[in-house]
PDB file of C-alpha atoms in Angstrom:
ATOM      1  CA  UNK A   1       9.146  19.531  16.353  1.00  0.00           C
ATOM      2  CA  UNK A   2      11.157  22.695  17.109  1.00  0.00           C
ATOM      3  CA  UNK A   3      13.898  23.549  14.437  1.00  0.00           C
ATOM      4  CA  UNK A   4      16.019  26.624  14.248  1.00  0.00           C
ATOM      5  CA  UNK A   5      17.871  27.675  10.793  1.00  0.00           C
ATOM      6  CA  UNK A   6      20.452  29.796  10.999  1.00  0.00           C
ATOM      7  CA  UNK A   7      22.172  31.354   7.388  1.00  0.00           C
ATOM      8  CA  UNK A   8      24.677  31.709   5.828  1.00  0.00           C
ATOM      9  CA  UNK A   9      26.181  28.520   7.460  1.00  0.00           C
ATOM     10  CA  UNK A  10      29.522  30.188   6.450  1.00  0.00           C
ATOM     11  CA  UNK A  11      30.477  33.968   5.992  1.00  0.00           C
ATOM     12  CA  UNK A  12      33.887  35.246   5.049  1.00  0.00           C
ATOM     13  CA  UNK A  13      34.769  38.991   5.414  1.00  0.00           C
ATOM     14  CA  UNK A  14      37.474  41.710   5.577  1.00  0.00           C
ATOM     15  CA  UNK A  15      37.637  43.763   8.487  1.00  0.00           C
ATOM     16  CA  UNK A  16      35.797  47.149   8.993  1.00  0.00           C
ATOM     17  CA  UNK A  17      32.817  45.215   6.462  1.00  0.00           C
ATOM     18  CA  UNK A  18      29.380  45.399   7.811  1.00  0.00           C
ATOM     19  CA  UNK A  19      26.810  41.848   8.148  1.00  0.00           C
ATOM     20  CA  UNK A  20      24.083  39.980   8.977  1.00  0.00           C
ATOM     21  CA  UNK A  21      23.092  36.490  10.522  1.00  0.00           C
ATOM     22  CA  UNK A  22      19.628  35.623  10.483  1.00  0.00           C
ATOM     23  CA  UNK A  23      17.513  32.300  12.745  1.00  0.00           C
ATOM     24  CA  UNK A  24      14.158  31.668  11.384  1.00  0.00           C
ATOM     25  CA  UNK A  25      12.081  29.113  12.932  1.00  0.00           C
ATOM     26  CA  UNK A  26       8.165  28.112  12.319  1.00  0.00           C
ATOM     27  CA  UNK A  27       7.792  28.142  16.076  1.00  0.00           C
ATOM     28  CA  UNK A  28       7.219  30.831  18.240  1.00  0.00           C
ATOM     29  CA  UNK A  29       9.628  31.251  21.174  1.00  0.00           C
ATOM     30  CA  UNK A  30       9.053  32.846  24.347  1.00  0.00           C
ATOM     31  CA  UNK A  31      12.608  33.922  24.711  1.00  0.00           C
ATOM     32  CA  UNK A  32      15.800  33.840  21.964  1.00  0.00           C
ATOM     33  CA  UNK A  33      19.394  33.901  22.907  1.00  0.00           C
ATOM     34  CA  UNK A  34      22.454  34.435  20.890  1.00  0.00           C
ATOM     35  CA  UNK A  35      25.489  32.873  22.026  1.00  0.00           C
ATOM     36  CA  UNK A  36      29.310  33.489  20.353  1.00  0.00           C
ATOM     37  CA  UNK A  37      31.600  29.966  20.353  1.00  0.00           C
ATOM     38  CA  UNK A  38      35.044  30.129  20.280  1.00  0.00           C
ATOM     39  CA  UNK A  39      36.805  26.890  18.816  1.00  0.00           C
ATOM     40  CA  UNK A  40      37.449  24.546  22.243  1.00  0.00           C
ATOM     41  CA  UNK A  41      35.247  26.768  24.236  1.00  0.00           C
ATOM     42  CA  UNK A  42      31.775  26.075  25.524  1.00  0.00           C
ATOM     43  CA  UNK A  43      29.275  28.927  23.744  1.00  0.00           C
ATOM     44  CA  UNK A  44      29.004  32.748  25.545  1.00  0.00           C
ATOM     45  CA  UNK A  45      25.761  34.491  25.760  1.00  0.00           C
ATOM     46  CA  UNK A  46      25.857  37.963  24.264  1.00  0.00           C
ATOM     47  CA  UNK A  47      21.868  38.706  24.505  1.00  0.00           C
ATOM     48  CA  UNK A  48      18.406  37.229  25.383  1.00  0.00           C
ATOM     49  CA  UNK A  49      15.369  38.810  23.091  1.00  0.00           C
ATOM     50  CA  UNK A  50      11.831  38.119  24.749  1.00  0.00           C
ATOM     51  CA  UNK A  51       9.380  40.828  23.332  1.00  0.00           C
ATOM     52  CA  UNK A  52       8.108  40.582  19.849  1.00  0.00           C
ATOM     53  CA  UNK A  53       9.901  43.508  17.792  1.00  0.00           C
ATOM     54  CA  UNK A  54      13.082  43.979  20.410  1.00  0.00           C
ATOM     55  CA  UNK A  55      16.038  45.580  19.245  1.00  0.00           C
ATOM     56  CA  UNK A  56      19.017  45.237  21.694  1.00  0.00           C
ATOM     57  CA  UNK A  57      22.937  46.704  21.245  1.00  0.00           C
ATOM     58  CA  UNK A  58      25.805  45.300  22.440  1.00  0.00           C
ATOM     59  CA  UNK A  59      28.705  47.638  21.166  1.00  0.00           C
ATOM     60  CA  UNK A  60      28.883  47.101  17.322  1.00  0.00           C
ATOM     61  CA  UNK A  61      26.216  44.343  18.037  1.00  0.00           C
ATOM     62  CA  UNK A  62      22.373  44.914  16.917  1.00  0.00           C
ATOM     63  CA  UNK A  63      20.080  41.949  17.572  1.00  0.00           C
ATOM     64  CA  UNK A  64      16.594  42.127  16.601  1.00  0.00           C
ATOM     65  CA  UNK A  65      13.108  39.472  17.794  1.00  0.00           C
ATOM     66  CA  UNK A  66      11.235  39.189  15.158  1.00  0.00           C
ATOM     67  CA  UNK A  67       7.412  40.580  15.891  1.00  0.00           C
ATOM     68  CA  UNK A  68       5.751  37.177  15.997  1.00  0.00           C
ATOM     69  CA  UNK A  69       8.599  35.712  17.662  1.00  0.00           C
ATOM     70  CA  UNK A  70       9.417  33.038  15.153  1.00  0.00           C
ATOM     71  CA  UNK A  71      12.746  34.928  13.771  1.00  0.00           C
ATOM     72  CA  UNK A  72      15.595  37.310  15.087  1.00  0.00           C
ATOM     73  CA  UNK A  73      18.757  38.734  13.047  1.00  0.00           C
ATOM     74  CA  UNK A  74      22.339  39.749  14.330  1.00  0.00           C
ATOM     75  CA  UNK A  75      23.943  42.710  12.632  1.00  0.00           C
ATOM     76  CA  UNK A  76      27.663  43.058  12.801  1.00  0.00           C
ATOM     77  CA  UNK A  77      29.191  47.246  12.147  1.00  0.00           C
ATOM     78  CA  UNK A  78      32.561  47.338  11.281  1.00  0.00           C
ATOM     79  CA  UNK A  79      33.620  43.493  11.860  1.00  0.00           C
ATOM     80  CA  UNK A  80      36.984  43.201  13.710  1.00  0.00           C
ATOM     81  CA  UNK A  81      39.108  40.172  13.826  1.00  0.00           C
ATOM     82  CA  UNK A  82      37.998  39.259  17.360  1.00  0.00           C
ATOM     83  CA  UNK A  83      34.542  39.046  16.093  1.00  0.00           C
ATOM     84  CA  UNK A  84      35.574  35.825  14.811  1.00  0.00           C
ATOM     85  CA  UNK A  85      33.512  32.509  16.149  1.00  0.00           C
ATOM     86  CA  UNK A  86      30.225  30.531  15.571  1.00  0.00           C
ATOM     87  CA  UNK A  87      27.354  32.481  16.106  1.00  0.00           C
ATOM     88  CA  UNK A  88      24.572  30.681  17.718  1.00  0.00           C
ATOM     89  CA  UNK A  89      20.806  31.491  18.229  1.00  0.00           C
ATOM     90  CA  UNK A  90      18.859  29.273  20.802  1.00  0.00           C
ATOM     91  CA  UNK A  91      15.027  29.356  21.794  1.00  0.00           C
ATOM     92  CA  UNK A  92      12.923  28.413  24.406  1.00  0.00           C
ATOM     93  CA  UNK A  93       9.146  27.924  24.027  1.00  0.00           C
ATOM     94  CA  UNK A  94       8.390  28.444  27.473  1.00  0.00           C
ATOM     95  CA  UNK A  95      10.368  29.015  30.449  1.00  0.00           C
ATOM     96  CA  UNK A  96      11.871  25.647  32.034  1.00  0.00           C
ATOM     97  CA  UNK A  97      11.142  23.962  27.956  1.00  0.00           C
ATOM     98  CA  UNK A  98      14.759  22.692  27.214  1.00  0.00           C
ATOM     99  CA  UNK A  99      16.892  24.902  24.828  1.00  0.00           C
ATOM    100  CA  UNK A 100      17.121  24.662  20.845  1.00  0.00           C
ATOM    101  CA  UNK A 101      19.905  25.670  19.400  1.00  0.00           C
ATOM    102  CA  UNK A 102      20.483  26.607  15.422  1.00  0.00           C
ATOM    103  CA  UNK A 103      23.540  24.997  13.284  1.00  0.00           C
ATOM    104  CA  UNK A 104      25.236  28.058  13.820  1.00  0.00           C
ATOM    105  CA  UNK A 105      26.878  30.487  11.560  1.00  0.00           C
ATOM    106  CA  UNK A 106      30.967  30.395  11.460  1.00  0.00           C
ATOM    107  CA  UNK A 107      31.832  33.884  11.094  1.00  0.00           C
ATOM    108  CA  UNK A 108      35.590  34.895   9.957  1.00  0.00           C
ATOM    109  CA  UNK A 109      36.727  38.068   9.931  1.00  0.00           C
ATOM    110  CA  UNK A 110      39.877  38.642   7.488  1.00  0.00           C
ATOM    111  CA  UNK A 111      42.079  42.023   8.781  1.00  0.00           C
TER     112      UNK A 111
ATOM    113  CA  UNK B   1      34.497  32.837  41.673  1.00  0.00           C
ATOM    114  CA  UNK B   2      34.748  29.867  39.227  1.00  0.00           C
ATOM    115  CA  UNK B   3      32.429  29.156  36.597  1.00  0.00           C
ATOM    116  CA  UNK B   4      31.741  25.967  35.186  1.00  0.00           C
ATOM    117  CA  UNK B   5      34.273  23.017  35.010  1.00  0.00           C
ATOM    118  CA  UNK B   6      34.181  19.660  33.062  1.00  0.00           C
ATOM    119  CA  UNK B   7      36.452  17.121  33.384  1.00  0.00           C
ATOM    120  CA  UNK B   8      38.109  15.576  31.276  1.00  0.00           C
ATOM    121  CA  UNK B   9      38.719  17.912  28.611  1.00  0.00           C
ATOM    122  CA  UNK B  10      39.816  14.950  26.366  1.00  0.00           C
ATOM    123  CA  UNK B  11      38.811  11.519  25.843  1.00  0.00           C
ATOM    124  CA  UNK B  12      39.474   9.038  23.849  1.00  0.00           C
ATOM    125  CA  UNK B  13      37.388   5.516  23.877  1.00  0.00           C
ATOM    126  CA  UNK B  14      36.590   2.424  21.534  1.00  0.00           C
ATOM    127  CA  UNK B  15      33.113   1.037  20.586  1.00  0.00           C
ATOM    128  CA  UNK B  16      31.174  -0.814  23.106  1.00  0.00           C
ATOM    129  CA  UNK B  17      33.040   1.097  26.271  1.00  0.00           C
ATOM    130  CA  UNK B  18      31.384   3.137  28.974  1.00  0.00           C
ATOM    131  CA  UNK B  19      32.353   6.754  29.716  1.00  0.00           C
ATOM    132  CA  UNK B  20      31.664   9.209  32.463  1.00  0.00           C
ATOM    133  CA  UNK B  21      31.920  12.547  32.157  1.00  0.00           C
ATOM    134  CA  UNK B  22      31.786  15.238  35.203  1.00  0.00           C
ATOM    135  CA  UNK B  23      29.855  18.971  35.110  1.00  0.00           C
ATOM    136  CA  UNK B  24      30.548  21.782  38.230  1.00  0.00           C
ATOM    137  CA  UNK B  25      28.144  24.320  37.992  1.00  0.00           C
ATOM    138  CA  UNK B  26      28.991  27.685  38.710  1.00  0.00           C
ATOM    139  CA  UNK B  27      28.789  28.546  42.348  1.00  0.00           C
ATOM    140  CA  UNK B  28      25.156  29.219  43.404  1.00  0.00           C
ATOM    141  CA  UNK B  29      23.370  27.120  40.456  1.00  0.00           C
ATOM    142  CA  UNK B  30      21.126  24.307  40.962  1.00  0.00           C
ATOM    143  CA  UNK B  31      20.387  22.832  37.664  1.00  0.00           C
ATOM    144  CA  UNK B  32      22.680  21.385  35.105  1.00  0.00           C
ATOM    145  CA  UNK B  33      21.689  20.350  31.054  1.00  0.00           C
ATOM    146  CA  UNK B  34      24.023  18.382  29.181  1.00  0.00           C
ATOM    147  CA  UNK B  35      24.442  19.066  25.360  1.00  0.00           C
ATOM    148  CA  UNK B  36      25.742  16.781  22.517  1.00  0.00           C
ATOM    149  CA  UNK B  37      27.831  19.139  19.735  1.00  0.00           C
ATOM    150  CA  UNK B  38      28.744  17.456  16.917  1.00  0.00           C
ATOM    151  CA  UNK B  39      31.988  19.040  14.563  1.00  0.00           C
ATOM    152  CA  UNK B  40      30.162  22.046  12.590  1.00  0.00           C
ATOM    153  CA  UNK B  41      26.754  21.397  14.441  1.00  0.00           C
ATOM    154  CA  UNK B  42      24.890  23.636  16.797  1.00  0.00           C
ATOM    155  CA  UNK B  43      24.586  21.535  20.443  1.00  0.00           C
ATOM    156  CA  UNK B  44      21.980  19.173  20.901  1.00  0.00           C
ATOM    157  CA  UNK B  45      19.898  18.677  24.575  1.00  0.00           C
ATOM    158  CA  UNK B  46      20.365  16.015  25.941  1.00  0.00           C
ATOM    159  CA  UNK B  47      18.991  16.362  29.404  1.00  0.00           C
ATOM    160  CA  UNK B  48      18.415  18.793  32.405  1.00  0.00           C
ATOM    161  CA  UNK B  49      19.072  17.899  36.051  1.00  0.00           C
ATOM    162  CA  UNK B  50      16.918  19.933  39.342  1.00  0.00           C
ATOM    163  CA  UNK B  51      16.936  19.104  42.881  1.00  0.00           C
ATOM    164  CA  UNK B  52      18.470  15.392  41.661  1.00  0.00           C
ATOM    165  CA  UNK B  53      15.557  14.828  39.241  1.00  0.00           C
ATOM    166  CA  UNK B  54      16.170  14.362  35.747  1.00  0.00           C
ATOM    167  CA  UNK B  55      13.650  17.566  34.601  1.00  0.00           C
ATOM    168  CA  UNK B  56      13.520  17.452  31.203  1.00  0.00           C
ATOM    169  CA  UNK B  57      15.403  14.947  27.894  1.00  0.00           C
ATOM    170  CA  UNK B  58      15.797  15.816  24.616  1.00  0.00           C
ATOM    171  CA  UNK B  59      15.717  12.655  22.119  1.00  0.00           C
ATOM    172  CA  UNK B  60      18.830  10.835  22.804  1.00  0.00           C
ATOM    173  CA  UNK B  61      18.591   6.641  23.471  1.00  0.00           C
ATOM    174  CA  UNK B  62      18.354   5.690  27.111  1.00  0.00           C
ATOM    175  CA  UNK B  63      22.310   4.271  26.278  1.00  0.00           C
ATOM    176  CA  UNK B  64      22.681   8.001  27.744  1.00  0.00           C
ATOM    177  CA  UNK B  65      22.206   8.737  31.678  1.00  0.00           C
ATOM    178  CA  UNK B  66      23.125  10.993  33.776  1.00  0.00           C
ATOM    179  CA  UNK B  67      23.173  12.078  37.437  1.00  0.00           C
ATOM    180  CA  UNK B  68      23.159  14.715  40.188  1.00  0.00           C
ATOM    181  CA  UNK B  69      24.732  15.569  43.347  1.00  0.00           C
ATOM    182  CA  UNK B  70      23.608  17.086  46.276  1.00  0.00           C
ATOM    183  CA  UNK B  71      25.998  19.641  45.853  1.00  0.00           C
ATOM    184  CA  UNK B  72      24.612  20.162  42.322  1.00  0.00           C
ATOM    185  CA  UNK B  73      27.249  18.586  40.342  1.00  0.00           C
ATOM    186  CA  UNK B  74      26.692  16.331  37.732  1.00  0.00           C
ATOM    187  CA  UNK B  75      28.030  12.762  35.733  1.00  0.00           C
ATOM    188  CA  UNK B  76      26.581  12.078  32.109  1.00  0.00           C
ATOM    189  CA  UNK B  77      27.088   8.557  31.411  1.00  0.00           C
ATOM    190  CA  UNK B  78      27.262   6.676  28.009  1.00  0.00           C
ATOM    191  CA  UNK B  79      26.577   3.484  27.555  1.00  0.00           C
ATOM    192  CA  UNK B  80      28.120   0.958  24.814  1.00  0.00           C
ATOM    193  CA  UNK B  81      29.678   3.852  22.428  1.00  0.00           C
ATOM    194  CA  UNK B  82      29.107   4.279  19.292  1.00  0.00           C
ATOM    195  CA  UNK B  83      31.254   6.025  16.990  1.00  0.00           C
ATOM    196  CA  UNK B  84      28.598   9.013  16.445  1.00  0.00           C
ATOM    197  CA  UNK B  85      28.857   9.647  19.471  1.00  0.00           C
ATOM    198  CA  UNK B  86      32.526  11.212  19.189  1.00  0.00           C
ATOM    199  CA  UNK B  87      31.509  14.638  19.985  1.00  0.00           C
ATOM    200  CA  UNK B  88      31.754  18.002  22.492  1.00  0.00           C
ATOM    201  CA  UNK B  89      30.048  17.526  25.108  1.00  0.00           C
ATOM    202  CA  UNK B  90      28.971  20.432  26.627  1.00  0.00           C
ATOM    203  CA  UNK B  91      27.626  21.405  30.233  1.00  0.00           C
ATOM    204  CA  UNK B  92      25.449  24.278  31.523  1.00  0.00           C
ATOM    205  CA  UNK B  93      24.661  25.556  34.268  1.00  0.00           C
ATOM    206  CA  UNK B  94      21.959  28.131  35.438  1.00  0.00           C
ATOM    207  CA  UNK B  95      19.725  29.053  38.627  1.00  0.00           C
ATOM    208  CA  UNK B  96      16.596  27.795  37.888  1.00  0.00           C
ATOM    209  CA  UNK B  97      15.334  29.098  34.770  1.00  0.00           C
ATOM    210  CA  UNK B  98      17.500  31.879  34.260  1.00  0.00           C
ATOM    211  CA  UNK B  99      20.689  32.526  32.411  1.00  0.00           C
ATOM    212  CA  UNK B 100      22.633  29.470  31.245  1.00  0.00           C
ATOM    213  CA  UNK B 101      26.716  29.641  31.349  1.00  0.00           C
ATOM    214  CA  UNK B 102      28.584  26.795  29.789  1.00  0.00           C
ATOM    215  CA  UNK B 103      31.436  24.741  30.359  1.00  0.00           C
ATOM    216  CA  UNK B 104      34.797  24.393  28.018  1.00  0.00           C
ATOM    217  CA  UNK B 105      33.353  20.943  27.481  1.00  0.00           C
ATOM    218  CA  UNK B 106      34.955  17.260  26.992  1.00  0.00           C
ATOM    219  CA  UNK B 107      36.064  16.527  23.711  1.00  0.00           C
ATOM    220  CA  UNK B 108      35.650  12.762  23.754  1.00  0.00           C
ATOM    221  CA  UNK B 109      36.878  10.544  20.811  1.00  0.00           C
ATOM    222  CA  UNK B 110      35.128   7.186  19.741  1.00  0.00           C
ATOM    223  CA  UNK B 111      37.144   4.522  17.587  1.00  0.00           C
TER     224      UNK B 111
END
């Protein structure tokens, strides 16, 4: 069975601070998303990792694939109040295989 | 262009009842999955819909159906409620097996 663990469940910070999510899984995924949720909002994807030691930027986003594909961290530069949301990391094992998603992590970012 | 619409946004149901809940994918998608969020839980796949056919199910009872449209829309349908299943339900769209966009979802209530 497919199971995605996302930590810390919970992270508290003051603006301008730096962080890190991480999703560890024992399976290995073809392709990884992250996804931001806003509260009463359906989830937003802000990347899809498919090769094994992938870094990809978004703005003050850095996500990173793991290099067996089992594992991929979000790092957060200088968090800003809008940053503020459940993170999310879903995987695929193969493409058309339905969609796992983590617990999440619910991010707050204190200005 | 409009993304993807649910309706209702709100529900509210007692045990034993029957709800119906509608998905419109974005313009130019043809397959729809339905996802179960519980409060302060990642969402949970419930099903995928493609060309009409039910494609893939996650492990929810058979108390949960669902449907599609030739024009690609989509009903999930629950059976004799539960209270667990008070929940976000969410909806996705995507073409094929590409990029998946969610709905706002239906926040549906269970007493």
């Amino acid at each position: 069975t497919q199971l995605l663990e996302q930590s810390p469940q919970f992270l508290s910070i003051q603006e301008g601070e730096n962080l890190t999510v991480y999703c560890n899984s024992s399976s290995v995924f073809s392709s990884l998303q992250w996804y931001r949720q806003e509260p009463g909002e359906g989830p937003v994807l802000l990347v899809t990792v498919v090769t094994g030691g992938e870094v990809k930027k978004l703005k003050r986003l850095t996500f990173q694939f793991g290099d067996a594909r089992k594992d991929s961290s979000l790092h957060i530069t200088a968090a800003q109040p809008g940053d503020t949301g459940l993170y999310l990391c879903a995987g695929e094992e193969t493409s058309y295989d339905k969609v796992i998603f983590g617990p999440g992590t619910s991010l707050s970012v204190i200005p | 262009d409009a993304g993807v619409t649910q309706s209702p946004t709100h529900l509210i149901k007692t045990r034993g009842q029957q709800v119906t809940l509608r998905c419109s994918p974005k313009s130019g998608h043809d397959t729809v999955s339905w996802y179960q969020q519980a409060l302060g839980q990642g969402p949970q796949f419930i099903f995928q819909y493609y060309e009409e056919e039910e494609r893939q199910r996650g492990n929810f009872p058979d108390r949960f159906s669902g449907h599609q449209f030739p024009n690609y829309s989509s009903e999930l349908n629950v059976n004799a409620l539960l209270l667990g299943d008070s929940a976000l339900y969410l909806c996705a769209s995507s073409l094929a097996a590409g990029t998946q966009y969610f709905g706002p979802g239906t926040r549906l209530l269970v007493l």
